[in-house]
Short mmCIF file of C-alpha atoms in Angstrom, two decimals:
data_model
loop_
_atom_site.label_atom_id
_atom_site.label_comp_id
_atom_site.label_asym_id
_atom_site.label_seq_id
_atom_site.Cartn_x
_atom_site.Cartn_y
_atom_site.Cartn_z
CA MET A 286 0.00 0.02 -0.01
CA ALA A 287 1.34 3.42 -1.02
CA THR A 288 2.21 5.92 1.70
CA TYR A 289 -0.44 8.59 2.32
CA LYS A 290 0.56 12.03 1.06
CA PRO A 291 -0.74 14.94 3.18
CA VAL A 292 -2.93 17.65 1.65
CA VAL A 293 -0.77 20.29 0.01
CA VAL A 294 -1.85 23.73 1.28
CA GLN A 295 -0.99 26.32 -1.34
CA ALA A 296 1.08 29.22 0.05
CA PHE A 297 -0.13 32.68 -0.95
CA PRO A 298 2.05 35.76 -0.62
CA ARG A 299 1.06 38.07 2.22
CA LEU A 300 1.48 41.83 2.18
CA GLY A 301 3.44 42.62 5.31
CA GLU A 302 4.92 45.77 6.71
CA ARG A 303 8.22 46.77 5.16
CA ILE A 304 10.94 46.79 7.80
CA THR A 305 13.20 49.78 7.32
CA GLN A 306 15.86 51.55 9.38
CA ASP A 307 13.15 54.08 10.41
CA THR A 308 10.89 51.25 11.60
CA LEU A 309 13.62 49.78 13.77
CA TYR A 310 14.62 53.21 15.07
CA TRP A 311 11.13 54.43 16.10
CA ARG A 312 10.23 51.02 17.51
CA GLY A 313 13.16 51.31 19.89
CA TYR A 314 11.01 52.83 22.70
CA LYS A 315 9.92 51.15 25.90
CA THR A 316 6.32 50.58 26.91
CA PRO A 317 4.75 54.04 27.45
CA VAL A 318 4.17 55.52 30.91
CA GLN A 319 0.70 57.07 31.37
CA ILE A 320 0.39 60.20 33.60
CA LYS A 321 -2.95 61.71 34.32
CA GLU A 322 -3.21 65.50 34.19
CA PHE A 323 -6.01 67.79 35.40
CA GLY A 324 -7.25 68.62 31.91
CA ALA A 325 -6.40 68.46 28.21
CA VAL A 326 -2.67 68.92 27.55
CA ASN A 327 -2.34 71.92 25.28
CA LYS A 328 1.49 72.31 25.23
CA ILE A 329 4.59 70.25 26.00
CA ASP A 330 8.03 71.88 25.88
CA PHE A 331 11.43 70.38 26.67
CA SER A 332 14.13 72.40 28.34
CA PRO A 333 16.99 72.93 25.88
CA VAL A 334 19.65 72.29 28.60
CA SER A 335 20.46 69.19 30.65
CA PRO A 336 18.80 67.35 32.45
CA TYR A 337 16.11 68.09 29.81
CA ASN A 338 13.04 68.47 32.00
CA TYR A 339 9.82 69.20 30.22
CA ALA A 340 6.94 71.60 31.02
CA VAL A 341 3.37 70.35 30.61
CA THR A 342 0.55 72.92 30.37
CA ALA A 343 -2.83 71.56 31.29
CA SER A 344 -5.86 73.21 32.98
CA SER A 345 -4.68 75.99 35.31
CA ARG A 346 -1.27 74.45 36.09
CA ILE A 347 2.14 74.09 34.59
CA HIS A 348 3.92 70.92 35.76
CA ILE A 349 7.66 70.41 35.40
CA TYR A 350 8.62 66.75 35.03
CA GLY A 351 12.02 65.19 35.18
CA ARG A 352 13.15 62.89 32.39
CA TYR A 353 12.14 59.77 34.29
CA SER A 354 9.86 61.17 36.96
CA GLN A 355 6.17 60.20 37.01
CA GLU A 356 5.30 62.94 39.47
CA PRO A 357 5.87 66.72 38.94
CA ILE A 358 9.12 67.98 40.45
CA LYS A 359 7.75 71.56 40.31
CA THR A 360 4.36 73.17 39.79
CA PHE A 361 3.36 76.71 38.80
CA SER A 362 -0.28 77.31 39.68
CA ARG A 363 -0.64 81.07 39.99
CA PHE A 364 -3.36 81.22 37.34
CA LYS A 365 -6.98 82.18 38.00
CA ASP A 366 -8.12 80.23 34.92
CA ALA A 367 -6.60 78.05 32.21
CA ALA A 368 -2.90 78.37 31.33
CA TYR A 369 -1.64 78.08 27.74
CA GLY A 370 1.58 77.38 25.87
CA ALA A 371 4.32 77.33 28.54
CA THR A 372 7.64 77.66 26.68
CA TYR A 373 11.28 77.55 27.83
CA ARG A 374 13.86 80.14 27.00
CA ASP A 375 17.02 78.93 25.18
CA ASP A 376 19.07 78.86 28.38
CA GLY A 377 16.39 76.90 30.31
CA ASN A 378 16.22 79.45 33.13
CA LEU A 379 12.92 81.18 32.30
CA LEU A 380 9.47 79.98 31.42
CA VAL A 381 6.67 82.06 29.85
CA ALA A 382 2.99 81.17 29.61
CA GLY A 383 -0.27 82.70 28.48
CA SER A 384 -3.56 82.54 30.24
CA GLU A 385 -7.32 82.61 29.84
CA GLU A 386 -7.65 86.05 31.48
CA GLY A 387 -5.42 87.63 28.82
CA SER A 388 -2.21 88.12 30.81
CA ILE A 389 1.28 86.73 30.16
CA ARG A 390 3.40 85.47 33.09
CA LEU A 391 7.11 84.98 33.19
CA PHE A 392 8.53 82.49 35.69
CA ASP A 393 12.00 81.72 36.96
CA ILE A 394 12.54 77.94 37.05
CA SER A 395 14.14 78.13 40.49
CA GLY A 396 11.24 80.11 42.00
CA ARG A 397 7.45 79.89 42.19
CA ALA A 398 6.00 83.40 41.94
CA PRO A 399 5.96 85.17 38.48
CA LEU A 400 8.88 87.47 37.80
CA ARG A 401 6.89 89.57 35.30
CA GLN A 402 3.30 89.93 34.21
CA PHE A 403 2.46 91.46 30.84
CA ASP A 404 -1.01 92.90 30.46
CA GLY A 405 -2.33 94.21 27.15
CA HIS A 406 -4.40 91.51 25.48
CA ALA A 407 -8.16 91.73 25.88
CA LYS A 408 -8.84 88.00 25.37
CA PRO A 409 -7.07 84.66 26.12
CA VAL A 410 -3.47 84.38 25.12
CA HIS A 411 -2.75 80.96 23.51
CA VAL A 412 0.69 81.70 21.94
CA VAL A 413 3.85 82.87 23.75
CA GLY A 414 7.54 82.43 23.06
CA PHE A 415 10.95 84.01 23.33
CA LEU A 416 12.82 85.66 20.51
CA SER A 417 16.31 84.39 20.01
CA ASP A 418 17.86 87.48 21.66
CA LYS A 419 16.35 86.18 24.97
CA TYR A 420 15.12 89.65 26.04
CA ARG A 421 11.87 89.94 24.12
CA ILE A 422 8.66 87.88 24.11
CA PHE A 423 6.07 87.54 21.35
CA SER A 424 2.47 86.61 21.96
CA GLY A 425 -0.76 85.92 20.07
CA ALA A 426 -4.31 86.07 21.46
CA ASP A 427 -7.97 85.65 20.65
CA ASP A 428 -8.31 89.40 20.24
CA TYR A 429 -6.66 88.87 16.77
CA SER A 430 -3.50 90.67 17.81
CA SER A 431 0.17 89.68 17.89
CA ASN A 432 2.35 91.62 20.37
CA LEU A 433 6.02 92.03 21.15
CA TRP A 434 7.11 92.60 24.76
CA ASP A 435 10.32 93.79 26.44
CA ILE A 436 11.29 91.58 29.40
CA PRO A 437 13.40 94.03 31.54
CA SER A 438 10.83 96.80 31.53
CA ALA A 439 7.70 94.53 31.19
CA THR A 440 6.29 96.89 28.53
CA GLU A 441 4.76 96.41 25.16
CA ILE A 442 7.09 97.24 22.23
CA VAL A 443 4.74 96.88 19.28
CA SER A 444 1.30 95.38 18.55
CA TYR A 445 0.18 93.96 15.20
CA SER A 446 -3.54 93.57 14.44
CA GLU A 447 -3.44 92.03 10.96
CA HIS A 448 -5.23 88.72 11.62
CA ASN A 449 -9.00 88.46 11.25
CA ASP A 450 -9.49 85.57 13.66
CA TYR A 451 -7.98 83.90 16.74
CA VAL A 452 -4.17 83.66 16.78
CA ARG A 453 -3.50 80.11 18.06
CA CYS A 454 0.11 79.25 17.12
CA GLY A 455 3.49 80.83 16.55
CA CYS A 456 7.25 80.37 16.56
CA ALA A 457 10.39 82.47 16.51
CA SER A 458 13.36 82.34 14.18
CA LYS A 459 16.59 80.99 15.65
CA VAL A 460 18.65 82.75 12.94
CA ASN A 461 17.18 86.25 13.06
CA ALA A 462 16.42 87.73 16.51
CA ASP A 463 13.77 90.07 15.05
CA VAL A 464 11.69 87.53 13.16
CA PHE A 465 8.65 85.62 14.47
CA ILE A 466 5.68 83.87 12.85
CA THR A 467 2.04 83.51 13.88
CA GLY A 468 -0.75 81.32 12.55
CA SER A 469 -4.43 82.10 12.84
CA TYR A 470 -7.87 80.62 12.36
CA ASP A 471 -8.30 83.15 9.43
CA HIS A 472 -6.36 80.53 7.36
CA THR A 473 -3.22 82.70 7.13
CA VAL A 474 0.36 82.54 8.43
CA LYS A 475 2.14 85.89 8.88
CA LEU A 476 5.81 86.61 9.20
CA PHE A 477 6.69 89.65 11.27
CA ASP A 478 9.89 91.65 11.65
CA ALA A 479 10.20 93.64 14.86
CA ARG A 480 11.84 96.43 12.88
CA ARG A 481 8.78 96.88 10.70
CA LYS A 482 5.35 98.16 11.64
CA SER A 483 3.51 95.52 9.61
CA SER A 484 3.99 91.94 8.50
CA VAL A 485 6.55 91.24 5.82
CA MET A 486 4.97 88.04 4.40
CA THR A 487 1.53 86.45 4.39
CA ILE A 488 0.95 82.83 3.47
CA GLU A 489 -2.50 81.41 2.72
CA HIS A 490 -2.75 77.94 4.27
CA GLY A 491 -6.35 77.31 3.22
CA HIS A 492 -7.61 76.01 6.60
CA PRO A 493 -7.56 77.24 10.18
CA VAL A 494 -3.89 77.05 11.22
CA GLU A 495 -3.29 74.97 14.35
CA SER A 496 0.52 74.84 14.38
CA VAL A 497 3.57 76.37 12.68
CA LEU A 498 7.19 75.35 12.72
CA LEU A 499 10.42 76.87 11.38
CA PHE A 500 13.34 74.70 10.38
CA PRO A 501 16.57 75.54 12.26
CA SER A 502 18.03 77.12 9.10
CA GLY A 503 15.08 79.50 8.92
CA GLY A 504 14.53 78.84 5.23
CA LEU A 505 11.57 76.39 5.43
CA LEU A 506 8.28 76.91 7.24
CA VAL A 507 5.79 74.15 8.06
CA SER A 508 2.13 74.92 8.73
CA ALA A 509 -0.61 72.53 9.91
CA GLY A 510 -4.33 73.06 9.63
CA GLY A 511 -7.27 70.97 8.66
CA ARG A 512 -6.03 67.60 7.37
CA TYR A 513 -3.01 69.22 5.67
CA VAL A 514 0.63 69.72 6.56
CA LYS A 515 2.24 72.21 4.14
CA VAL A 516 5.87 73.11 3.67
CA TRP A 517 6.76 76.62 2.40
CA ASP A 518 10.02 78.14 1.18
CA VAL A 519 10.38 81.40 3.04
CA LEU A 520 13.40 82.49 1.00
CA LYS A 521 11.35 82.33 -2.17
CA GLY A 522 8.56 84.53 -0.82
CA GLY A 523 6.45 81.78 0.70
CA GLN A 524 6.41 79.35 -2.24
CA LEU A 525 4.56 76.12 -1.50
CA LEU A 526 6.94 73.13 -1.73
CA VAL A 527 4.72 70.18 -0.77
CA SER A 528 1.27 69.58 0.69
CA LEU A 529 0.86 66.43 2.78
CA LYS A 530 -2.56 64.88 3.44
CA ASN A 531 -1.85 61.75 5.45
CA HIS A 532 -4.19 62.36 8.37
CA HIS A 533 -7.94 61.77 8.50
CA LYS A 534 -8.73 64.55 10.93
CA THR A 535 -7.36 67.94 11.95
CA VAL A 536 -3.59 68.13 12.47
CA THR A 537 -2.97 69.84 15.83
CA CYS A 538 0.82 69.81 16.45
CA LEU A 539 4.20 69.61 14.77
CA CYS A 540 7.68 68.69 15.92
CA LEU A 541 11.17 68.10 14.47
CA ASN A 542 13.61 65.52 15.72
CA SER A 543 17.03 66.48 17.00
CA SER A 544 18.77 66.14 13.59
CA GLY A 545 16.01 67.95 11.65
CA GLN A 546 15.70 64.98 9.25
CA ARG A 547 12.33 63.81 10.49
CA LEU A 548 9.10 65.79 10.88
CA LEU A 549 6.41 64.59 13.29
CA SER A 550 2.72 65.59 13.12
CA GLY A 551 -0.01 64.72 15.63
CA SER A 552 -3.71 64.75 14.85
CA LEU A 553 -7.21 64.29 16.23
CA ASP A 554 -7.30 60.97 14.35
CA ARG A 555 -5.14 59.51 17.20
CA HIS A 556 -2.05 59.10 15.02
CA VAL A 557 1.46 60.55 14.96
CA LYS A 558 2.99 60.51 11.46
CA ILE A 559 6.71 60.72 10.92
CA TYR A 560 7.93 62.14 7.62
CA SER A 561 11.31 62.24 5.96
CA THR A 562 12.31 65.85 5.38
CA THR A 563 14.04 64.90 2.12
CA SER A 564 11.24 63.00 0.39
CA TYR A 565 8.30 64.05 2.61
CA LYS A 566 7.05 60.48 2.69
CA VAL A 567 5.67 58.79 5.81
CA VAL A 568 8.38 56.53 7.22
CA HIS A 569 6.62 55.46 10.40
CA SER A 570 3.53 56.14 12.51
CA PHE A 571 2.33 55.72 16.07
CA SER A 572 -1.27 55.07 17.19
CA TYR A 573 -2.73 56.30 20.46
CA ALA A 574 -5.97 55.80 22.43
CA THR A 575 -7.45 59.25 21.98
CA SER A 576 -7.06 62.45 20.01
CA ILE A 577 -3.67 64.18 20.22
CA LEU A 578 -3.27 67.87 21.12
CA SER A 579 0.48 68.23 21.67
CA LEU A 580 3.74 66.39 21.21
CA ALA A 581 7.39 66.97 21.92
CA LEU A 582 10.73 65.19 21.43
CA SER A 583 13.64 65.55 23.84
CA PRO A 584 17.11 66.38 22.61
CA GLU A 585 18.74 63.31 21.02
CA ASP A 586 15.20 61.80 20.67
CA GLU A 587 15.58 59.95 23.99
CA THR A 588 11.98 60.68 25.08
CA ILE A 589 8.76 61.28 23.14
CA VAL A 590 5.84 62.86 25.07
CA ILE A 591 2.28 63.00 23.74
CA GLY A 592 -0.51 65.06 25.27
CA MET A 593 -4.11 64.01 24.65
CA THR A 594 -7.56 65.47 24.91
CA ASN A 595 -8.53 63.27 27.87
CA GLY A 596 -5.70 64.75 30.00
CA VAL A 597 -3.41 61.72 29.69
CA LEU A 598 0.31 62.25 29.16
CA ASN A 599 1.96 59.40 27.25
CA VAL A 600 5.69 59.20 27.80
CA LYS A 601 7.99 56.83 25.93
CA HIS A 602 11.67 56.39 26.71
CA ARG A 603 14.20 54.95 24.30
CA LYS A 604 15.56 51.55 25.21
CA PRO A 605 19.19 51.64 26.33
CA GLU A 606 21.65 50.15 23.92
CA GLU A 607 22.74 46.63 24.87
CA ARG A 608 26.33 46.56 25.98
CA LYS A 609 28.40 43.58 25.08
CA VAL A 610 29.61 42.01 28.30
CA LYS A 611 32.89 40.21 27.91
CA SER A 612 32.62 36.83 29.54
CA GLN A 613 34.93 33.89 29.67
CA LYS A 614 33.57 31.51 27.09
CA LYS A 615 33.92 27.78 27.60
CA ARG A 616 36.29 26.13 25.24
CA GLN A 617 34.38 24.75 22.30
CA PRO A 618 35.31 21.60 20.41
CA THR A 619 37.58 22.15 17.45
CA TYR A 620 36.28 22.37 13.91
CA ARG A 621 37.43 18.89 12.96
CA THR A 622 35.25 17.44 15.70
CA TYR A 623 32.14 18.65 13.92
CA VAL A 624 33.15 17.60 10.44
CA LYS A 625 34.43 14.21 11.44
CA GLY A 626 32.76 11.51 9.44
CA ARG A 627 30.81 13.91 7.27
CA THR A 628 32.55 12.83 4.07
CA TYR A 629 32.74 9.13 4.86
CA MET A 630 31.54 6.97 1.98
CA PRO A 631 30.11 3.54 2.96
CA LYS A 632 31.89 0.51 1.52
CA GLN A 633 30.21 -2.38 -0.16
CA GLU A 634 30.40 -4.66 2.89
CA ASP A 635 29.03 -1.93 5.24
CA PHE A 636 25.44 -2.26 6.59
CA CYS A 637 23.73 1.13 6.75
CA VAL A 638 20.99 1.75 9.33
CA SER A 639 18.71 4.72 8.68
CA LYS A 640 16.50 6.10 11.42
CA PRO A 641 12.84 6.22 10.27
CA VAL A 642 11.34 9.64 10.22
CA LYS A 643 7.97 9.80 11.98
CA ARG A 644 5.51 11.91 10.10
CA VAL A 645 2.83 13.59 12.20
CA LEU A 646 -0.45 14.03 10.34
CA ARG A 647 -2.99 16.72 11.10
CA LYS A 648 -6.48 15.87 12.12
CA TYR A 649 -7.96 16.46 8.67
CA ASP A 650 -5.21 14.40 7.04
CA LYS A 651 -5.92 11.47 9.36
CA LEU A 652 -9.61 11.65 8.48
CA LEU A 653 -8.89 11.86 4.75
CA LYS A 654 -6.49 8.90 5.09
CA SER A 655 -9.38 6.84 6.55
CA PHE A 656 -11.74 8.13 3.82
CA GLN A 657 -13.98 10.08 6.26
CA SER A 658 -14.71 12.96 3.91
CA SER A 659 -17.52 14.59 5.88
CA LYS A 660 -15.57 14.60 9.15
CA ALA A 661 -12.50 15.95 7.38
CA LEU A 662 -14.57 18.88 6.09
CA ASP A 663 -15.98 19.48 9.59
CA ALA A 664 -12.42 19.53 11.00
CA VAL A 665 -11.33 22.41 8.72
CA LEU A 666 -14.56 24.37 9.42
CA GLU A 667 -13.59 24.82 13.06
CA PRO A 668 -13.12 28.47 14.05
CA PRO A 669 -9.28 28.48 14.46
CA ILE A 670 -8.80 27.15 10.91
CA ARG A 671 -11.83 28.70 9.26
CA LEU A 672 -11.07 32.21 10.51
CA TYR A 673 -7.29 32.41 10.60
CA SER A 674 -6.22 29.81 8.02
CA PRO A 675 -8.88 29.77 5.29
CA GLU A 676 -6.38 28.45 2.79
CA VAL A 677 -6.36 25.12 4.67
CA THR A 678 -10.15 24.85 4.46
CA VAL A 679 -10.11 25.61 0.72
CA ALA A 680 -7.23 23.13 0.17
CA VAL A 681 -9.23 20.30 1.79
CA MET A 682 -12.33 21.22 -0.28
CA GLN A 683 -10.17 21.11 -3.40
CA GLU A 684 -8.75 17.68 -2.39
CA LEU A 685 -12.28 16.37 -1.84
CA HIS A 686 -13.34 17.62 -5.24
CA ARG A 687 -10.31 15.94 -6.80
CA ARG A 688 -11.29 12.67 -5.16
CA GLY A 689 -14.88 13.08 -6.30
CA THR A 690 -16.25 13.02 -2.70
CA LEU A 691 -16.98 16.71 -2.28
CA ARG A 692 -20.71 16.28 -3.04
CA SER A 693 -21.12 13.52 -0.47
CA ALA A 694 -19.14 15.56 2.11
CA LEU A 695 -21.45 18.53 1.65
CA ALA A 696 -24.70 16.52 1.72
CA GLY A 697 -26.67 15.43 4.72
CA ARG A 698 -26.06 18.48 6.92
CA ASP A 699 -28.42 20.20 9.34
CA GLU A 700 -29.41 23.87 9.41
CA LYS A 701 -26.48 24.95 11.61
CA GLN A 702 -23.87 23.26 9.48
CA VAL A 703 -25.33 24.57 6.13
CA ASN A 704 -25.39 28.07 7.65
CA LEU A 705 -21.70 27.74 8.64
CA LEU A 706 -20.76 26.53 5.11
CA LEU A 707 -22.66 29.31 3.37
CA THR A 708 -21.20 31.95 5.70
CA PHE A 709 -17.66 30.84 4.84
CA VAL A 710 -18.30 30.60 1.11
CA ALA A 711 -20.10 34.00 0.93
CA ARG A 712 -17.26 35.67 2.79
CA ARG A 713 -14.34 34.13 0.91
CA VAL A 714 -15.70 33.60 -2.61
CA ILE A 715 -14.79 37.14 -3.69
CA GLU A 716 -11.10 36.52 -2.85
CA PRO A 717 -9.25 35.76 -6.14
CA ARG A 718 -7.10 33.07 -4.51
CA PHE A 719 -10.17 31.06 -3.45
CA THR A 720 -12.66 31.91 -6.17
CA SER A 721 -12.08 28.97 -8.50
CA VAL A 722 -12.69 26.43 -5.77
CA LEU A 723 -15.46 28.13 -3.87
CA VAL A 724 -17.58 28.81 -6.92
CA THR A 725 -17.69 25.06 -7.50
CA VAL A 726 -18.55 24.53 -3.82
CA ALA A 727 -21.33 27.15 -3.94
CA ASP A 728 -22.78 25.51 -7.05
CA ILE A 729 -22.84 22.07 -5.44
CA ILE A 730 -24.41 23.45 -2.24
CA THR A 731 -27.20 25.20 -4.11
CA ASP A 732 -27.81 22.08 -6.20
CA ILE A 733 -28.08 19.86 -3.09
CA TYR A 734 -30.12 22.14 -0.86
CA GLN A 735 -32.32 23.85 -3.50
CA PRO A 736 -35.31 21.57 -2.66
CA VAL A 737 -35.31 22.75 0.98
CA VAL A 738 -35.14 26.50 0.25
CA GLY A 739 -37.89 28.28 2.13
CA GLN A 740 -37.92 25.93 5.10
CA SER A 741 -35.25 27.86 7.13
CA ALA A 742 -35.05 31.64 7.37
CA ILE A 743 -31.40 31.43 8.42
CA VAL A 744 -30.32 29.33 5.43
CA ASP A 745 -32.43 31.51 3.06
CA ARG A 746 -30.71 34.61 4.34
CA GLN A 747 -27.24 33.12 3.73
CA PHE A 748 -28.28 32.12 0.16
CA LEU A 749 -29.28 35.72 -0.48
CA ARG A 750 -25.99 36.94 0.94
CA LEU A 751 -24.07 34.56 -1.33
CA GLN A 752 -26.10 35.67 -4.37
CA GLU A 753 -25.51 39.30 -3.52
CA ALA A 754 -21.77 38.82 -3.09
CA ILE A 755 -21.40 37.01 -6.43
CA GLY A 756 -23.58 39.55 -8.18
CA LYS A 757 -21.56 42.49 -6.92
CA GLU A 758 -18.35 40.78 -7.90
CA ILE A 759 -19.63 40.13 -11.43
CA ASP A 760 -20.67 43.81 -11.81
CA TYR A 761 -17.29 44.91 -10.45
CA GLN A 762 -15.38 42.72 -12.90
CA GLU A 763 -17.51 43.91 -15.80
CA GLU A 764 -16.54 47.48 -14.90
CA LEU A 765 -12.87 46.41 -14.79
CA LEU A 766 -13.17 44.87 -18.28
CA GLU A 767 -14.68 48.16 -19.50
CA VAL A 768 -11.76 50.07 -18.00
CA LEU A 769 -9.35 47.61 -19.54
CA GLY A 770 -10.95 48.28 -22.97
CA MET A 771 -10.64 52.03 -22.42
CA MET A 772 -6.96 51.67 -21.50
CA ASP A 773 -6.33 49.61 -24.60
CA ALA A 774 -7.89 52.35 -26.72
CA LEU A 775 -5.84 55.05 -24.95
CA PHE A 776 -2.54 53.16 -25.32
CA ALA A 777 -3.36 52.55 -28.94
CA THR A 778 -3.62 56.33 -29.55
CA PHE A 779 -0.45 57.08 -27.56
CA THR A 780 1.77 54.53 -29.31
CA LYS A 781 0.94 54.83 -33.03
CA LYS A 782 4.49 54.25 -34.20
CA ARG A 783 5.08 51.35 -31.92
CA PRO A 784 3.50 47.89 -32.08
CA HIS A 785 0.22 47.74 -30.17
CA VAL A 786 0.64 46.27 -26.67
CA HIS A 787 -2.36 44.54 -25.08
CA LEU A 788 -2.68 44.36 -21.30
CA THR A 789 -2.99 40.61 -21.23
CA LYS A 790 -0.98 40.17 -18.06
CA LEU A 791 -3.64 41.61 -15.78
CA ASP A 792 -4.93 38.94 -13.48
CA TYR A 793 -8.68 38.98 -13.22
CA THR A 794 -11.28 36.30 -12.57
CA VAL A 795 -14.71 36.11 -14.22
CA PHE A 796 -17.32 34.13 -12.42
CA SER A 797 -19.07 31.53 -14.50
CA LEU A 798 -21.86 29.43 -13.13
CA PRO A 799 -23.50 26.50 -14.88
CA ALA A 800 -26.73 27.21 -16.71
CA SER A 801 -28.58 24.88 -14.36
CA SER A 802 -27.48 26.84 -11.25
CA PRO A 803 -30.25 28.54 -9.29
CA PHE A 804 -28.09 31.66 -9.25
CA GLN A 805 -28.28 31.97 -13.00
CA THR A 806 -32.06 31.60 -12.93
CA SER A 807 -32.51 34.15 -10.13
CA MET A 808 -30.13 36.68 -11.71
CA LYS A 809 -31.85 36.46 -15.08
CA SER A 810 -35.21 37.06 -13.41
#
């Protein structure tokens, strides 16, 4: 008796995630630490000097966290209402923040009470920051104005009222101490020079601007608003370089990594996208539990902090590099020990003993070996195989059809089993890799159980689902054939001097049912 050959399950290629250097780099963070704040986190800012503490603005408090602390090491709470946009100065000694009541407060990191308070805005101040000379502060408020303040005298230097809506974001140039930029809900981004009495450049973003960012060189500007992240060339008068639309909801925050080669954007769609600043393609992405309002990266990208609308602070730390520990290794056998006898050729008088290889058969193979077709089909319709390895189920069906026992395996089933079969066929018949086998299975099922149609509402519903799935697929493929004909005609007009090339390599499947199938009758009617 010949040895039983197990069922060959055809391997289909799977589309997996492409592993790149960026994937490995951005996956190199530990499990995130969750810190609960008192309200939505509207701003996160890292200190530019060691030990790189970061300020978190939420509700009416500003909390200062250490790099690895899960509790605030310092708190500024001298606000009557909400605080906004706490930002460090370049030396890490001062911190400035806006507030709901329209005032701006300047804090010394080593103290608690405000050093200065700047009053002049009539509505909440959401944007504050230091100019690169360290002695002036810019601000933007809901009264549509953008102001410049002198720190030593706590007085207003100049006020610009060129926006027509709330000013909600801004940044200062690190190259020019007189230049700062503001973004507004009036869809514009304006570049101001402290030496001028009006803005020197206006950029139309097209959506309410939520965040702006200047590259360290000062030549490129990034604006975020709506679902778009746009990159502008400031040196060319605000020329649009690229418009990115990779988010599904409003983009709320932007950030650059320490090298400036990666741009990060956070959105209300709960995702952080990471772009290459050379190709502006997404190289990696993070997913979070709720909508994202703010994000920040520490120097050297050691820590990434995300602030969310539910008041949760998500902190990820980079895994430390594994250090190779030198240990005394045990002496291993020499190379000739391993290769000894490998090349020995048996002589004529030698008696060779081979160890028999025990082949373990799967459950369905054992049942097929004993010619139990119906039970073999039941074995591959169990949830673990049916849901996660449908190719095994289809391979057994194909083997039963080859043996000529598929019809007997499908027959004699109760309502629950027929419902299970029809559910699987209706779900998988539209997949090209299974279509050729499952169309035959569907035709046999309808031929066997056509006399009992109308006796079970559950089975009738599954037949209708199967008919609908096949009908939609036929319509879809008819449209594809029409498009294929149009493409042939277009290519024929484009390549008159060259021999006509037909697109015969496209892989498509056309469903064909026998004329006696109930589906053909129902579709014609």
